[in-house]
Short mmCIF file of C-alpha atoms in Angstrom, two decimals:
data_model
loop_
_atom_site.label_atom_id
_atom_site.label_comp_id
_atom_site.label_asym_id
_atom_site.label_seq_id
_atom_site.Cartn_x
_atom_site.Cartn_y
_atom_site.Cartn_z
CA UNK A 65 0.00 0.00 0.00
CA UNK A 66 2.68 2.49 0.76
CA UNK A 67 4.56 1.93 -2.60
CA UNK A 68 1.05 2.48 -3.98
CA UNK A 69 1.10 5.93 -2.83
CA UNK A 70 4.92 6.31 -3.63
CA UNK A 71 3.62 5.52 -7.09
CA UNK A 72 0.44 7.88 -7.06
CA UNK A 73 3.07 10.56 -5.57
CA UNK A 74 5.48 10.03 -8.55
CA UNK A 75 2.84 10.39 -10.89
CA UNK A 76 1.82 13.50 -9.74
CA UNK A 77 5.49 14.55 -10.26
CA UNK A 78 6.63 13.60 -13.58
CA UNK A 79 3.87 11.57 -15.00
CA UNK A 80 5.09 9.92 -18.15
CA UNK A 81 8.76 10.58 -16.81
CA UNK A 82 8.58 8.34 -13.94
CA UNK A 83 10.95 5.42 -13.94
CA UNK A 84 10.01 2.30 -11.48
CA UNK A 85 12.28 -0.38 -10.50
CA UNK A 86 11.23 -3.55 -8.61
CA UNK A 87 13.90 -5.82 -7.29
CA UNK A 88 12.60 -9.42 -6.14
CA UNK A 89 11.17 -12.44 -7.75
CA UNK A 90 9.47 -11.60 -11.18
CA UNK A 91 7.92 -14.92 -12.16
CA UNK A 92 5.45 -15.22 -8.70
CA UNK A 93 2.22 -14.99 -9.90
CA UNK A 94 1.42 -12.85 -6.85
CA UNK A 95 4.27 -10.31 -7.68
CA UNK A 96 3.09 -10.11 -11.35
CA UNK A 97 -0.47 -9.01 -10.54
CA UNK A 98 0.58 -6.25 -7.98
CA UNK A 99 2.91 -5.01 -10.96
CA UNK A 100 -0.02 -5.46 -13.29
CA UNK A 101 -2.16 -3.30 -11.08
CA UNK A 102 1.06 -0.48 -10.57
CA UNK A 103 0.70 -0.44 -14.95
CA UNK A 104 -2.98 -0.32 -14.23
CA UNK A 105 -2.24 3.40 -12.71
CA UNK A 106 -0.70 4.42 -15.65
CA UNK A 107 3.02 3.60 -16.47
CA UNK A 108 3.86 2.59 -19.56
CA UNK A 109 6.56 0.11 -18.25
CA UNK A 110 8.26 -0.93 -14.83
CA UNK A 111 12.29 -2.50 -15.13
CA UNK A 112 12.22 -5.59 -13.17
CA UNK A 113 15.37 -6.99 -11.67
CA UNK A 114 14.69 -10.55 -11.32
CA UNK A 115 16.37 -11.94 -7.68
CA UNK A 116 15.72 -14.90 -5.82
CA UNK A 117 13.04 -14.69 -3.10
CA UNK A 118 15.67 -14.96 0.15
CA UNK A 119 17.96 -12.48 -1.80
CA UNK A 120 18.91 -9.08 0.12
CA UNK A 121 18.33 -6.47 -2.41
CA UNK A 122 20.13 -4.13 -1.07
CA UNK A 123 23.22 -4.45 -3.12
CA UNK A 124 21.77 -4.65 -6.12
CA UNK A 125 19.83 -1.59 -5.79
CA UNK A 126 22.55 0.52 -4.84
CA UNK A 127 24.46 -1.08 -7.74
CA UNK A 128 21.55 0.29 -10.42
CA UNK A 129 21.08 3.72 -8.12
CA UNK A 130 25.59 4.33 -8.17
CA UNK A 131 25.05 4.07 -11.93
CA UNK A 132 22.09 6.28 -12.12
CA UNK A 133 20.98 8.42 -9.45
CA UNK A 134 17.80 9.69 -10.02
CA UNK A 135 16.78 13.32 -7.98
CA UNK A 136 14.21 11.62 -6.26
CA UNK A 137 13.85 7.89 -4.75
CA UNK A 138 10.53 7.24 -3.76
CA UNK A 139 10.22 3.96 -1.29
CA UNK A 140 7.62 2.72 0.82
CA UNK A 141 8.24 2.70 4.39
CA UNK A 142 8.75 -1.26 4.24
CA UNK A 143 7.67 -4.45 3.14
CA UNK A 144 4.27 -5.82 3.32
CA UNK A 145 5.69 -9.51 3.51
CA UNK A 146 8.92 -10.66 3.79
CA UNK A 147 11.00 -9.67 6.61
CA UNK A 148 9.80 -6.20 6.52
CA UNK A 149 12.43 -4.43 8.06
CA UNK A 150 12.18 -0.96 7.02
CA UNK A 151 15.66 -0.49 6.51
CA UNK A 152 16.16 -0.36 2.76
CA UNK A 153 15.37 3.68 2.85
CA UNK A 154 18.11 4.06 5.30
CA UNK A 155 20.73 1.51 3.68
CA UNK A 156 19.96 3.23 0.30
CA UNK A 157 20.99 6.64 1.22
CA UNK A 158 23.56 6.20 3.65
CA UNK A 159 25.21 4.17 0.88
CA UNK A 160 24.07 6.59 -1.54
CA UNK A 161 25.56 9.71 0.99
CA UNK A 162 22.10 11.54 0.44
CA UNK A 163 19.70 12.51 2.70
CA UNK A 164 16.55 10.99 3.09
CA UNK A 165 12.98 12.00 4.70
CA UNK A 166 10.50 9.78 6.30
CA UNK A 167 7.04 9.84 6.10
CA UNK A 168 6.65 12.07 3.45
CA UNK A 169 2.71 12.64 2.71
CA UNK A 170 3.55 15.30 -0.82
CA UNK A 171 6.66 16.83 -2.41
CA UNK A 172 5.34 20.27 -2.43
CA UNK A 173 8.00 22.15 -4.90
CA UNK A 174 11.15 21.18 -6.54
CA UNK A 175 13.52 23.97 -7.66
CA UNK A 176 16.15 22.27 -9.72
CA UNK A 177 18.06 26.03 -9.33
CA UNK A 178 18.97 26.12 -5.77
CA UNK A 179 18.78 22.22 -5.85
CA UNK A 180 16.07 22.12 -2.75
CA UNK A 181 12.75 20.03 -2.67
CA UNK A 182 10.37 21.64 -0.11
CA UNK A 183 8.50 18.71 1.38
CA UNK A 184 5.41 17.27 3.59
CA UNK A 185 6.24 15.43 6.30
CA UNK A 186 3.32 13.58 8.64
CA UNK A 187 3.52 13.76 12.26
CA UNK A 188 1.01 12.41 14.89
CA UNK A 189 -2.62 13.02 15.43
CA UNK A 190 -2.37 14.29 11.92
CA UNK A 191 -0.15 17.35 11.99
CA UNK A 192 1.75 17.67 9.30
CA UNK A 193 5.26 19.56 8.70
CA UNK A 194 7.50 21.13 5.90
CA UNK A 195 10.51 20.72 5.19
CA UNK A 196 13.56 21.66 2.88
CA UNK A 197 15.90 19.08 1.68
CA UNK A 198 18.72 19.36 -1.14
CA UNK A 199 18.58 16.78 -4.04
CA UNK A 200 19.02 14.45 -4.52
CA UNK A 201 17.00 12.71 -1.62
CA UNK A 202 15.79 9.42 -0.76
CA UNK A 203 11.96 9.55 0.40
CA UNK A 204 9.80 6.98 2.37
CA UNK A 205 6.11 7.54 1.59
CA UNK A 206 3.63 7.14 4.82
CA UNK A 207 -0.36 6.18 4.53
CA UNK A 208 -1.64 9.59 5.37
CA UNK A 209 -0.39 10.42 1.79
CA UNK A 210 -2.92 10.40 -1.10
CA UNK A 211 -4.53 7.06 -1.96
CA UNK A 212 -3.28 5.58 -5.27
CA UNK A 213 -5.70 6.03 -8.18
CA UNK A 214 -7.56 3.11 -9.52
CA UNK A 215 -5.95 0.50 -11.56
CA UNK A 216 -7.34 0.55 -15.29
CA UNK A 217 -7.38 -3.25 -16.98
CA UNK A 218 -6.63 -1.68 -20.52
CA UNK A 219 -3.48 0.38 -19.08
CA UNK A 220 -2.44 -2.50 -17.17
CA UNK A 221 -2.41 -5.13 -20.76
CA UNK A 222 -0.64 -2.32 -22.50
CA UNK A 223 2.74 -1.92 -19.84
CA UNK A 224 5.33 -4.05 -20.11
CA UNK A 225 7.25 -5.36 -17.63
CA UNK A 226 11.01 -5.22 -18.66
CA UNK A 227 12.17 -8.10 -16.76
CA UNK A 228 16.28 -8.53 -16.06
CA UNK A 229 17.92 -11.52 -14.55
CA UNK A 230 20.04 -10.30 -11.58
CA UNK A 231 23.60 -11.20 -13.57
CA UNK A 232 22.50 -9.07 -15.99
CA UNK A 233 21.60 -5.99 -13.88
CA UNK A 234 24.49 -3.76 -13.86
#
């Protein structure tokens, strides 16, 4: 659900100019129909590193991020199954030496002069806070931020999931 709304909060962004990467086990039927439903919202293709379920991804995504560092990394705040640790956010930019916010409910402005995003952070009993931080920044997206828009069947058949064996990756 929370990389739902990192998706819905990426769209928002860039739209068509949104890259996703998943990193886990492409061929389980249950990971191909949440990806289904993510080109449902309206990508026109997700990059799919293909790892074995017990692998720790953490490597290989700050392999693909060292070669390419996008601006912006948007993450859930952890797994929904798994071991669920929460830690890849942290691990990514530590390893990354960027900053990174948690519980982000909207970017509010990104001025690509000064090199600042001014964003939303939630707080308890619903307060919310802003705050400045210099690109490029790793971002954890938490459930008070908009809900993800509904998946569309037709949008869904017409992404492509661009699927990448692990050796292959970087």
């Amino acid at each position: 659900e929370q990389d739902a709304r990192a998706l819905e909060l990426g769209l928002k962004l860039v739209a068509d100019n949104l890259q996703v990467l998943y990193i886990g086990p492409a061929k389980s039927p249950a990971t191909v129909c949440v990806l289904k439903e993510y080109l449902g919202m309206g990508l026109g293709q997700i990059q799919v590193i293909d790892v074995p379920p017990q692998a720790d991804i953490s490597n290989t995504l700050l392999e693909n991020f060292k070669a390419n560092c996008p601006d912006i990394i948007l993450t859930g705040g952890r797994a929904e199954n798994g071991e669920s640790s929460g830690m890849i956010p942290y691990l990514l930019a530590e390893q990354l030496n960027i900053a990174i916010v948690t519980s982000i409910t909207d970017i509010v402005s990104i001025d690509m002069l000064t090199g600042l995003a001014e964003v939303l952070q939630a707080l308890p009993r619903g307060q919310r806070r802003k705050i400045k931080v210099s690109l490029p920044f790793v971002a954890s997206v938490d459930m008070a931020a908009p809900a993800p828009r509904q998946s569309a069947y037709g949008c869904a058949m017409r992404g492509q999931l661009v699927v990448k064996d692990i050796n292959q990756s970087i």
